[in-house]
Short mmCIF file of C-alpha atoms and ligand atoms in Angstrom, two decimals:
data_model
loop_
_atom_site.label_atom_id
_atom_site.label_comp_id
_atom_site.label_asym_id
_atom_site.label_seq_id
_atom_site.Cartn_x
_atom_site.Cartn_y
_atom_site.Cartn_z
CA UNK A 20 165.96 79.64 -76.82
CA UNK A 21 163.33 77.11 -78.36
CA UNK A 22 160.60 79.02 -77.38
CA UNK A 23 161.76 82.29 -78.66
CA UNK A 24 162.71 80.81 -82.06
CA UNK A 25 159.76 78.86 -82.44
CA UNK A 26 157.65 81.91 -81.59
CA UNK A 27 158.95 83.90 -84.05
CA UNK A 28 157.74 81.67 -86.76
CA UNK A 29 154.25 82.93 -86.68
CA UNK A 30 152.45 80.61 -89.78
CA UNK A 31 148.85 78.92 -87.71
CA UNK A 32 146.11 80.04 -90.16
CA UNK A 33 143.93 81.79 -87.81
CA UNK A 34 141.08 80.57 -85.94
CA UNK A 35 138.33 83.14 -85.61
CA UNK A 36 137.33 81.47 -81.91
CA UNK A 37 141.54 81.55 -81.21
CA UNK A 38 143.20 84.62 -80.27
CA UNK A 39 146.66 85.46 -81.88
CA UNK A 40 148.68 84.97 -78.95
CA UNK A 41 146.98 81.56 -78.21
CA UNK A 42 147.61 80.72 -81.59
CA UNK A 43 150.78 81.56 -81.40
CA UNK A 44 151.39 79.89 -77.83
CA UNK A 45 149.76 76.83 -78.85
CA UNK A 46 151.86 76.62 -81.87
CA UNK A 47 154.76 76.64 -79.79
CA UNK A 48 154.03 73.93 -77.25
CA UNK A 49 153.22 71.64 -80.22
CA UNK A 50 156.50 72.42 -82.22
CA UNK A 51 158.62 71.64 -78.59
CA UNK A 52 156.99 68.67 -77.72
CA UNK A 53 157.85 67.16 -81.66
CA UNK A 54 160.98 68.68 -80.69
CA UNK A 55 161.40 66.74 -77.60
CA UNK A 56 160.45 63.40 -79.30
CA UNK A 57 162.94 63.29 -81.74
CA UNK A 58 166.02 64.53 -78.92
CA UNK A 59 164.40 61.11 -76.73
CA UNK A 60 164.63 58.86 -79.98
CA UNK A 61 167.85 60.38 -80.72
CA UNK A 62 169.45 59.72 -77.38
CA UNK A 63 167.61 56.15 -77.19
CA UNK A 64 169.34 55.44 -80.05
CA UNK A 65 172.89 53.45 -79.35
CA UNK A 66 175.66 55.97 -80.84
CA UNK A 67 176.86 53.23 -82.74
CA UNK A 68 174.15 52.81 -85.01
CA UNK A 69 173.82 56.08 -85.86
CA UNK A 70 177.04 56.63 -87.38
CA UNK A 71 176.98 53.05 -88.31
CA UNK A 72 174.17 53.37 -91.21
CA UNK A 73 175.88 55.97 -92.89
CA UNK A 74 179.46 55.96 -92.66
CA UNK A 75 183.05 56.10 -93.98
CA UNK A 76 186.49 54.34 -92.51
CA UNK A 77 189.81 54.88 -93.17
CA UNK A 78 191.44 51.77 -91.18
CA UNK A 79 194.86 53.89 -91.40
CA UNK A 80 194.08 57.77 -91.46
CA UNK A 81 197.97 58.79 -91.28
CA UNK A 82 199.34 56.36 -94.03
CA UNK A 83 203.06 57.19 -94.44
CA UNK A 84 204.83 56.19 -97.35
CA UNK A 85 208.00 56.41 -99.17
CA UNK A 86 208.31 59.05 -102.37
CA UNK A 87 208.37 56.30 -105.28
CA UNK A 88 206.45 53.51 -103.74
CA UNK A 89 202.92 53.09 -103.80
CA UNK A 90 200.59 53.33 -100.83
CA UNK A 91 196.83 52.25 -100.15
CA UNK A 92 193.78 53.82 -98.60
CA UNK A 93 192.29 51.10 -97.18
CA UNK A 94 188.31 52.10 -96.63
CA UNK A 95 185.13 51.28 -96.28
CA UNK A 96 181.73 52.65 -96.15
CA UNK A 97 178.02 51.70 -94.92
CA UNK A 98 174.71 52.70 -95.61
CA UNK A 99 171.17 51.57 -94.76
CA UNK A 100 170.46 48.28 -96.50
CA UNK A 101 167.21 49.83 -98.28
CA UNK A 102 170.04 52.10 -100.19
CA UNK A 103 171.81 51.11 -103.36
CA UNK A 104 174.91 52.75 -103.82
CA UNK A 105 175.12 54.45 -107.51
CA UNK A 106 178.54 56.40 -107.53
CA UNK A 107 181.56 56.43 -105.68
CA UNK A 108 184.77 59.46 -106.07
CA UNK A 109 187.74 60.56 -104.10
CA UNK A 110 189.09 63.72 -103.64
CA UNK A 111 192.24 65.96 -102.73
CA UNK A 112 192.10 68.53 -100.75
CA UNK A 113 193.29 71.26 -102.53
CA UNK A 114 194.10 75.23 -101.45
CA UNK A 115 192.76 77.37 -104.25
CA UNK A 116 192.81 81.02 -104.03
CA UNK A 117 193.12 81.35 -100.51
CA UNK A 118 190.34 78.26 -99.86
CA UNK A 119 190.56 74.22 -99.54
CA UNK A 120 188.25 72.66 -102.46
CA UNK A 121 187.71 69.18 -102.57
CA UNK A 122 189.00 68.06 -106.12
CA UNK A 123 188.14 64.94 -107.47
CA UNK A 124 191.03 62.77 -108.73
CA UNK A 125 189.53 62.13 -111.78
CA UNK A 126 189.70 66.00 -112.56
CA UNK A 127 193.54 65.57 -111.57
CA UNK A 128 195.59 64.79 -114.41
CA UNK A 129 198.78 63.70 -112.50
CA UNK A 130 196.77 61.19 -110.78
CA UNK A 131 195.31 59.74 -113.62
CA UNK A 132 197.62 56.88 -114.69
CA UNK A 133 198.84 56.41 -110.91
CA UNK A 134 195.56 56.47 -108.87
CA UNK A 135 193.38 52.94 -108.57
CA UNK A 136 190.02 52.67 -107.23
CA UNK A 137 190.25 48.82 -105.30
CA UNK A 138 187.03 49.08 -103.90
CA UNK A 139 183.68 48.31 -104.81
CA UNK A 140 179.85 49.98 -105.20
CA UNK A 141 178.82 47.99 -101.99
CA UNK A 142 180.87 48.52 -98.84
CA UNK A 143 184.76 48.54 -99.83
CA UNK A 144 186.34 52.27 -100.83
CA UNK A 145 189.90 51.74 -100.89
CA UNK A 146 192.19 53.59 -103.16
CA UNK A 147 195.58 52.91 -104.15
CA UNK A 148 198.19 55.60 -105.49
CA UNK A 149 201.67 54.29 -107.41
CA UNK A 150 204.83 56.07 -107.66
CA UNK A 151 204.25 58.94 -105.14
CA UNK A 152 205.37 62.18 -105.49
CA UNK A 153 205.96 64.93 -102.64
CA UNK A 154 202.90 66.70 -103.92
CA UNK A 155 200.98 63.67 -103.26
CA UNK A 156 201.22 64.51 -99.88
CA UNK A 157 197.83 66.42 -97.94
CA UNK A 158 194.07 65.12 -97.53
CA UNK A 159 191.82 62.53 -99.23
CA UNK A 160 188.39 62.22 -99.21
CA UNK A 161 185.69 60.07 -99.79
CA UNK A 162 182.07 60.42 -101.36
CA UNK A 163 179.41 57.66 -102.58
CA UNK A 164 175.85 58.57 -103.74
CA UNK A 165 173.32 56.31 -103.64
CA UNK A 166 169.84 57.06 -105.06
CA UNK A 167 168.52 59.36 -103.04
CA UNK A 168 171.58 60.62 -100.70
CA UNK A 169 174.84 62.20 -101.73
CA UNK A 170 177.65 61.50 -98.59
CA UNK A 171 181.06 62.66 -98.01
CA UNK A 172 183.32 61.60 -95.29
CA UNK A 173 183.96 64.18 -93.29
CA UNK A 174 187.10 62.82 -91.41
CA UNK A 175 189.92 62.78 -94.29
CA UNK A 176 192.84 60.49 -95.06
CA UNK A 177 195.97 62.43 -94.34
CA UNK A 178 198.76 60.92 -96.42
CA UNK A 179 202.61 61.94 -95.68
CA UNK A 180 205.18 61.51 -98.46
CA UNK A 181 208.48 60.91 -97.33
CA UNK A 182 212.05 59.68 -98.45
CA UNK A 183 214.60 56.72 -97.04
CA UNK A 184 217.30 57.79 -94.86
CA UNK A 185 219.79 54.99 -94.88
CA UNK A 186 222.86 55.35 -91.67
CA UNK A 187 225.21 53.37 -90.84
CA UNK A 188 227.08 53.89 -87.43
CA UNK A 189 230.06 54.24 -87.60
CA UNK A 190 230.96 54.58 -90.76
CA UNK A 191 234.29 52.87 -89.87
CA UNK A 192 234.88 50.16 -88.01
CA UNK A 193 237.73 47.73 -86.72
CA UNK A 194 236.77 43.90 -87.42
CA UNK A 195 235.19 43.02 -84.20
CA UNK A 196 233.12 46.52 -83.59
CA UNK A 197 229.46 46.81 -83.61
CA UNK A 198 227.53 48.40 -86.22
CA UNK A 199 224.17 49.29 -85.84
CA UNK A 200 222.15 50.16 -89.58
CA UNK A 201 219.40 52.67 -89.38
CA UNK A 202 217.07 53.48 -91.83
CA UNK A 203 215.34 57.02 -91.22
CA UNK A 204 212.68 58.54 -92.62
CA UNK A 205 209.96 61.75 -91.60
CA UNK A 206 207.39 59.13 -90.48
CA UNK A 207 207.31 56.16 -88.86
CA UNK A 208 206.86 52.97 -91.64
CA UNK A 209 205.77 50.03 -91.12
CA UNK A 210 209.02 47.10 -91.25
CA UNK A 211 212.25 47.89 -93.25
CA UNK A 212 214.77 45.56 -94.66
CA UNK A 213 218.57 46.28 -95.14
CA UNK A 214 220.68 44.91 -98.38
CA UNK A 215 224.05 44.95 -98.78
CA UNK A 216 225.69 45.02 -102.50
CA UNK A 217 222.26 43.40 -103.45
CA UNK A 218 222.06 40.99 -101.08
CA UNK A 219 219.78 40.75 -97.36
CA UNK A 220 220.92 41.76 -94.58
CA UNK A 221 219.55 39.45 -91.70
CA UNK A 222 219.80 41.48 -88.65
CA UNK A 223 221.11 45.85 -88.80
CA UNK A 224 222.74 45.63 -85.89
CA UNK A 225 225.95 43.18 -86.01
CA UNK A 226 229.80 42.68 -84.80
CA UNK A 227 231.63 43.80 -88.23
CA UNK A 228 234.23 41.34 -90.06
CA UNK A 229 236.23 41.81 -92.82
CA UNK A 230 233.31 40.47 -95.42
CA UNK A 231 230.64 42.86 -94.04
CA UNK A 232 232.61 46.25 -95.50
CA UNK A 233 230.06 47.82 -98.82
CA UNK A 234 227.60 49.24 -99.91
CA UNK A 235 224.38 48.91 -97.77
CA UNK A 236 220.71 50.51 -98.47
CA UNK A 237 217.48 50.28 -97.13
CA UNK A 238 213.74 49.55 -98.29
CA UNK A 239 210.78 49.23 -97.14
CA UNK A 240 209.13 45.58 -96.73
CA UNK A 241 207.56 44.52 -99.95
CA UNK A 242 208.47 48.18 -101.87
CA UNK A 243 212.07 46.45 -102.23
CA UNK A 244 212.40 48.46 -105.42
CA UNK A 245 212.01 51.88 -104.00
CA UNK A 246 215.61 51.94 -102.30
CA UNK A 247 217.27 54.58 -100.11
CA UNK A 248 220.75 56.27 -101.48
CA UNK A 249 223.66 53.50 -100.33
CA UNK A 250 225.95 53.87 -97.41
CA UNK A 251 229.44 52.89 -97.20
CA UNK A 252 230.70 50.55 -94.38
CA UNK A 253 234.54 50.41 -94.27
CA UNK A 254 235.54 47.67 -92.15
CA UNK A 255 239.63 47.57 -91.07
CA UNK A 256 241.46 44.71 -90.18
CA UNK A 257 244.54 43.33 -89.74
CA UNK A 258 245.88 40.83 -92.68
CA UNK A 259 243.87 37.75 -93.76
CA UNK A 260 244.25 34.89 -95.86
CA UNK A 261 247.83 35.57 -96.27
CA UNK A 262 249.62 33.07 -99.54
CA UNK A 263 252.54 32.47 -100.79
CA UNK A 264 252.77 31.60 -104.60
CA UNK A 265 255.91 30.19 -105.90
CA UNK A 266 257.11 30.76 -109.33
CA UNK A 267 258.64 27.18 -110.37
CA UNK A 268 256.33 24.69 -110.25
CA UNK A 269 258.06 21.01 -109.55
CA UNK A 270 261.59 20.41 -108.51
CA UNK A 271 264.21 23.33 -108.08
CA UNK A 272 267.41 22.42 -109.25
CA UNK A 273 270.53 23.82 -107.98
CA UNK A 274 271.24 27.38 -109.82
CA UNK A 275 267.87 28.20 -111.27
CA UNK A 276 266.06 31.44 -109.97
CA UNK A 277 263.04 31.50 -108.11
CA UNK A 278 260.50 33.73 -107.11
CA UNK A 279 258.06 33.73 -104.03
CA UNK A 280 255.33 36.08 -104.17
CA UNK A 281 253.11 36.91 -100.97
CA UNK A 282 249.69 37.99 -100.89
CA UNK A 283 246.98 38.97 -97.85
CA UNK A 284 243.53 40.82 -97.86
CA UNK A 285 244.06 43.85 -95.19
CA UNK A 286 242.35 47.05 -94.94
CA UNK A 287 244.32 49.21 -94.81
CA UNK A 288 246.58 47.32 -97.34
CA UNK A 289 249.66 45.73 -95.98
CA UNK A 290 252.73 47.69 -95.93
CA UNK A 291 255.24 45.40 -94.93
CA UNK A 292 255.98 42.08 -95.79
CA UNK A 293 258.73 39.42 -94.11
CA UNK A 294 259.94 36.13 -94.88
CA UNK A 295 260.81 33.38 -92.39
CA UNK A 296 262.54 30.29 -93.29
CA UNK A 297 262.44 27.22 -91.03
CA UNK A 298 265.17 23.86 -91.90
CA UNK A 299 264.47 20.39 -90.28
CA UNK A 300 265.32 21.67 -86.67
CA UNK A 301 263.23 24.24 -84.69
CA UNK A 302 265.49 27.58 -86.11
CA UNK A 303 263.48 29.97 -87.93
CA UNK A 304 265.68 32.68 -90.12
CA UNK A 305 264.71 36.00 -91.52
CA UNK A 306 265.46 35.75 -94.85
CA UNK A 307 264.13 38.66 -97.01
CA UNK A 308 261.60 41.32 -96.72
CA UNK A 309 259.63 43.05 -99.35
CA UNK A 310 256.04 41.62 -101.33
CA UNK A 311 258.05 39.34 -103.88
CA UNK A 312 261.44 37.28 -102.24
CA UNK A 313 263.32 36.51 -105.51
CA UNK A 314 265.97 33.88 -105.08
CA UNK A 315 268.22 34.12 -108.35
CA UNK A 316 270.37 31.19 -108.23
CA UNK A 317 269.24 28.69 -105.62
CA UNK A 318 272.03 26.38 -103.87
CA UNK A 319 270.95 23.38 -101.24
CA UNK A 320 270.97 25.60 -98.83
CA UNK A 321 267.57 27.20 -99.99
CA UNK A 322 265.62 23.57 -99.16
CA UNK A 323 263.09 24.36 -96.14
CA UNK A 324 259.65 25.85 -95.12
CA UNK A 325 258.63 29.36 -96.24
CA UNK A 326 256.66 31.56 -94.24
CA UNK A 327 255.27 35.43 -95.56
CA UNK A 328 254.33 37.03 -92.68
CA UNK A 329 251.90 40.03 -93.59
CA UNK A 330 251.46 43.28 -91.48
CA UNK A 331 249.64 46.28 -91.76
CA UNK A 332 249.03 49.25 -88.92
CA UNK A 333 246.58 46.69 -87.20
CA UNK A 334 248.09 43.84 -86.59
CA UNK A 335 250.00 40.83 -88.32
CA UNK A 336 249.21 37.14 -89.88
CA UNK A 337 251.45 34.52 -91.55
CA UNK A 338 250.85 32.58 -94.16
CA UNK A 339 250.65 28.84 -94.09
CA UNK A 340 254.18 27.32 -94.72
CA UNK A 341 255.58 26.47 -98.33
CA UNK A 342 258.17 23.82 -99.13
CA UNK A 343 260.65 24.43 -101.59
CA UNK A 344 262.92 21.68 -102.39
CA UNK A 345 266.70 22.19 -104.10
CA UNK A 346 268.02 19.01 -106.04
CA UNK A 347 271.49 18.69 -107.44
CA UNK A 348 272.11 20.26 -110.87
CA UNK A 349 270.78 18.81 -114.31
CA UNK A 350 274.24 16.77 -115.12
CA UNK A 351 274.22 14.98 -111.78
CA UNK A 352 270.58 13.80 -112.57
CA UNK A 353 271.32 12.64 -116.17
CA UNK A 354 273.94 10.33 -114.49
CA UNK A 355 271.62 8.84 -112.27
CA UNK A 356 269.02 8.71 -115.14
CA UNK A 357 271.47 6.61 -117.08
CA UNK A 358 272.32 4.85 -113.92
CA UNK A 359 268.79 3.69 -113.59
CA UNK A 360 268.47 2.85 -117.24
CA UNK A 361 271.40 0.51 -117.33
CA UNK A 362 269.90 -1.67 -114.56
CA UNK A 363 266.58 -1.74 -116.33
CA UNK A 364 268.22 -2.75 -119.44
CA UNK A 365 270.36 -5.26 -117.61
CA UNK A 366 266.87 -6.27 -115.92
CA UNK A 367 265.64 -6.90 -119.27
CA UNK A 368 267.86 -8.71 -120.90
CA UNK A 369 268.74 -11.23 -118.16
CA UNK A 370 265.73 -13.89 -119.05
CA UNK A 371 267.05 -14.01 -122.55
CA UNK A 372 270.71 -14.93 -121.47
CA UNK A 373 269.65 -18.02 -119.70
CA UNK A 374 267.43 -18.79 -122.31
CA UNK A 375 270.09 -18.60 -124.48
CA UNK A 376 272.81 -20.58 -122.21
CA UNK A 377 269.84 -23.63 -121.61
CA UNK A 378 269.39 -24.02 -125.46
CA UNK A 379 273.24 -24.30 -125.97
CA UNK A 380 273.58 -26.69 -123.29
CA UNK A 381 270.48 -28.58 -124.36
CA UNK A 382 271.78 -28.62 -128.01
CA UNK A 383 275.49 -30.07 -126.65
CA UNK A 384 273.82 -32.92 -124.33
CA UNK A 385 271.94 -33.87 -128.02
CA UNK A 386 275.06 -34.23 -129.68
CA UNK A 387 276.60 -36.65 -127.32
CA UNK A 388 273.76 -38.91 -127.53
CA UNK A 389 273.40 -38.92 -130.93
CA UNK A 390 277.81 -39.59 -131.04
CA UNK A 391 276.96 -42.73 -128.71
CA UNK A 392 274.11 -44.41 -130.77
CA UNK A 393 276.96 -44.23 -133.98
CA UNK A 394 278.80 -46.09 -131.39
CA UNK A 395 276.46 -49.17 -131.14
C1 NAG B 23 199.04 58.00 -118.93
O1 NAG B 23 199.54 56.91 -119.69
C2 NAG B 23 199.31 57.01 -121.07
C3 NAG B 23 199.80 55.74 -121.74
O2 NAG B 23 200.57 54.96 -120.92
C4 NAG B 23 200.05 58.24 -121.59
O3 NAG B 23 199.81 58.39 -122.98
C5 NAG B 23 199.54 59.47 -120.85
O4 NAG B 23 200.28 60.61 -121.27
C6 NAG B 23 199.69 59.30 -119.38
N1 NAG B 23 199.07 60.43 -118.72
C7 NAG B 23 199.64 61.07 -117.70
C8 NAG B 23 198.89 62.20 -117.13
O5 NAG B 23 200.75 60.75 -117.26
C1 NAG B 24 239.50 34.79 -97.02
O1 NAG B 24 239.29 33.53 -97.69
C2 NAG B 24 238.01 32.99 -97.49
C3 NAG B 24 237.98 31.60 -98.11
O2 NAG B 24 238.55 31.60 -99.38
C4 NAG B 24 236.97 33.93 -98.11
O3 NAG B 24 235.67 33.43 -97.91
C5 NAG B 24 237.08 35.29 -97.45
O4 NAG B 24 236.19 36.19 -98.08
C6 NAG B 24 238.52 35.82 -97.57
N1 NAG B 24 238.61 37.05 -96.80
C7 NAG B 24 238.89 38.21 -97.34
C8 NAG B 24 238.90 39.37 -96.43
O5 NAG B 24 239.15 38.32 -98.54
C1 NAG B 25 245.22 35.05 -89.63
O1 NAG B 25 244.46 34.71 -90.79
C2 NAG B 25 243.53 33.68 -90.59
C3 NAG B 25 242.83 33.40 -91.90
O2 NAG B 25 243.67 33.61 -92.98
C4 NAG B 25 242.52 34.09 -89.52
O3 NAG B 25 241.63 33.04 -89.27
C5 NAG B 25 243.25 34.48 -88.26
O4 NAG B 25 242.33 34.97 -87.31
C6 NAG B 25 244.29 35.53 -88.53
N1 NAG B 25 245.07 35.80 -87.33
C7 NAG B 25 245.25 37.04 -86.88
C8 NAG B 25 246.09 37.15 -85.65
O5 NAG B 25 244.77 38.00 -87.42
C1 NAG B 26 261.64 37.04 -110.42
O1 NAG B 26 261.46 38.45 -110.32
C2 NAG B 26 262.43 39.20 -111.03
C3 NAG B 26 262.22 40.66 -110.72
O2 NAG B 26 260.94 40.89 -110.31
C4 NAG B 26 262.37 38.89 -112.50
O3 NAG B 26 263.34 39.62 -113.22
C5 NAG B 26 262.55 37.40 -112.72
O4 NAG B 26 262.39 37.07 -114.08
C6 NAG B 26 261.58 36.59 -111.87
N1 NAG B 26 261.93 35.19 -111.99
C7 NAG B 26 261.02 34.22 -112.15
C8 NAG B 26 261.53 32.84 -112.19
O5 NAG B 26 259.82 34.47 -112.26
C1 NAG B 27 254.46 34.32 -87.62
O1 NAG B 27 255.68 33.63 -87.75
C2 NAG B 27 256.73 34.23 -87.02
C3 NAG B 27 257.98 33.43 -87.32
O2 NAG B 27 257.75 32.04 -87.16
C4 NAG B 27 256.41 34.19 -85.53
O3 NAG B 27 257.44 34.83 -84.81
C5 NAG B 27 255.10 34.94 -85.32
O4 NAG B 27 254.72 34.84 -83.97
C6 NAG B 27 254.02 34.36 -86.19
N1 NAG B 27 252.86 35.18 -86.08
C7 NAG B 27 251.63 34.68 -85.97
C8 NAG B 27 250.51 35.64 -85.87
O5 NAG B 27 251.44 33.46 -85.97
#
């Protein structure tokens, strides 16, 4: 195949003492054996340097990244050290009228406020592109010039746009159940982080409690901004942190009203509520059912430990126990207030009776003596 090309390319100036086809033959050996040369230097060569001297890298070819958040090109590119490197570009791949053109970004006017050259004019080309769009999505290329060379890479950065897919399975839970968080997306990304109602989510796969129910979303690592549409987790469980609150603060007095009101986080809400009453000895009564137990006029009898026990379709929980404590009425009180008072006045007064009773007798035992010395 050589030979026939070469000896088609019939330029020797002729030498009188040379025939044609000598000409021509010699013509031919010489071209093949230059031929030959460079196809031994080339193979000598190591394959490394080659390539090495003038070259362009993409360290991540397939970059995936999420529509919103930005992404970078990392890349670099080499040259012979004699070179200087004048001018640097990137370009999109672009299907015009039925053909791919390499535009430059510059020449792209959606990519003008978003796009970011990070590199340099010696060996660093990397790009970065902010708040991606789907139609960021296709080929990149590179292309420096330096003063005598123009090169283009011919392998291409092929950049997938893609959105957050946020799961949660199941959806609905009993307290106790696994979940298991998954955040999808068209590509694989590098790491992503979970949040729930704003906060971090340590590990997405877990044993649900009561707390854990909300909104969750995920992000990729370091994009936190760029979120994924939220997911609901509804956790059920049976009632918690079941109270009592009692509507008269301090003592109860025989014949006032009361009112004990009981109230428990459960999902589904609690439906039915019953009251337990417990006196000095071990019996526990049933003593009223509904959400509030109202207790209108109040005798002795009422004293003792309340308990609300809570229930929904899951389960039960009481609450802890309240004391209520009946006195006798107001009148009975005010008797023993006066009582009281009485002896504290009596209390009071006692020092200044026998005060009183020494002076006198003090005073009388001065009245004898002085009677006796009239006497003398
Ligand atoms: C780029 O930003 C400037 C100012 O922030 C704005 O005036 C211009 O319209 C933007 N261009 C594009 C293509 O978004
Ligand atoms: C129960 O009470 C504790 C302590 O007050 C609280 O941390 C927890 O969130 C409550 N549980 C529910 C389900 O409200
Ligand atoms: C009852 O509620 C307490 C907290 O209020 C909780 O620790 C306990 O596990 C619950 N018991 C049942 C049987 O649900
Ligand atoms: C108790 O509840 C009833 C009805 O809900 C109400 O009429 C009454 O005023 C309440 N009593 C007290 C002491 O809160
Ligand atoms: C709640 O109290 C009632 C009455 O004392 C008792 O029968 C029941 O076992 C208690 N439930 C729990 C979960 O402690």
């Amino acid at each position: 195949m050589i030979h026939a090309a070469c000896c088609h390319l019939k330029t020797i100036k002729s030498d009188p003492r040379i025939s044609k086809p000598l000409q021509n033959w010699m013509f031919c050996v010489l071209h093949v054996k230059k031929m030959i040369a460079v196809l031994v230097l080339f193979i000598m060569k190591p394959a490394g340097s080659v390539s090495a001297d003038w070259s362009v890298t993409f360290e991540n070819p397939n970059p995936c990244a999420v529509k919103g958040s930005s992404v970078e090109f990392r890349c670099s590119y080499n040259y012979p050290d004699r070179e200087i490197a004048r001018k640097i570009a990137w370009y999109k791949g672009q299907f015009i009228d039925g053909d791919w053109k390499r535009i430059a970004l510059s020449d792209i006017p959606s990519y003008q406020n978003r796009s970011e050259y990070l590199g340099d004019l010696q060996h660093n080309c990397s790009l970065e592109i902010q708040d991606l769009q789907d139609d960021d999505a296709g080929y990149y290329y590179f292309r420096f010039d330096t003063d005598k060379y123009g090169r283009r890479s011919k392998e291409s950065v092929y950049l997938t746009v893609t959105e957050l897919k946020a799961r949660v399975n199941p959806k609905r839970v009993r307290a106790g159940d696994t979940v298991t968080l998954e955040c999808g997306a068209s590509c694989p990304l590098s790491t992503t982080v979970w949040f729930k109602d704003g906060h971090p989510v340590s590990k997405p796969n877990f044993t649900a409690q009561a707390e854990d129910a909300g909104n969750y979303f995920c992000a990729v690592e370091g994009q936190e901004s760029v979120q994924s549409d939220p997911v609901t987790l509804d956790v059920q469980y049976s009632p918690l942190n079941v109270s009592v609150e009692v509507s008269h603060a301090g003592l109860l007095t025989v014949g006032s009203s009361v009112n004990l009101t009981c109230s428990s986080a459960a999902n589904p809400a609690a439906d039915s509520y019953t009251w337990y009453r417990s006196t000095g000895s071990s019996s526990v009564l049933q003593v009223g059912s509904g959400q509030v137990l109202c207790l209108p006029s109040v005798d002795l009898s009422h004293s003792g430990l309340y308990i609300c026990q809570s229930r929904n379709r899951l389960g039960e929980n009481n609450s802890t126990q309240v004391l209520l404590t009946v006195t006798e009425t107001d009148i009975y009180r005010l008797i023993l207030l006066v009582g009281i008072g009485v002896k504290v006045v009596f209390l009071l007064l006692l020092p200044l009776f026998i005060i009183q009773a020494w002076r006198r007798w003090r005073n009388s035992t001065a009245d004898t003596e002085s009677h006796d010395y009239e006497n003398v």
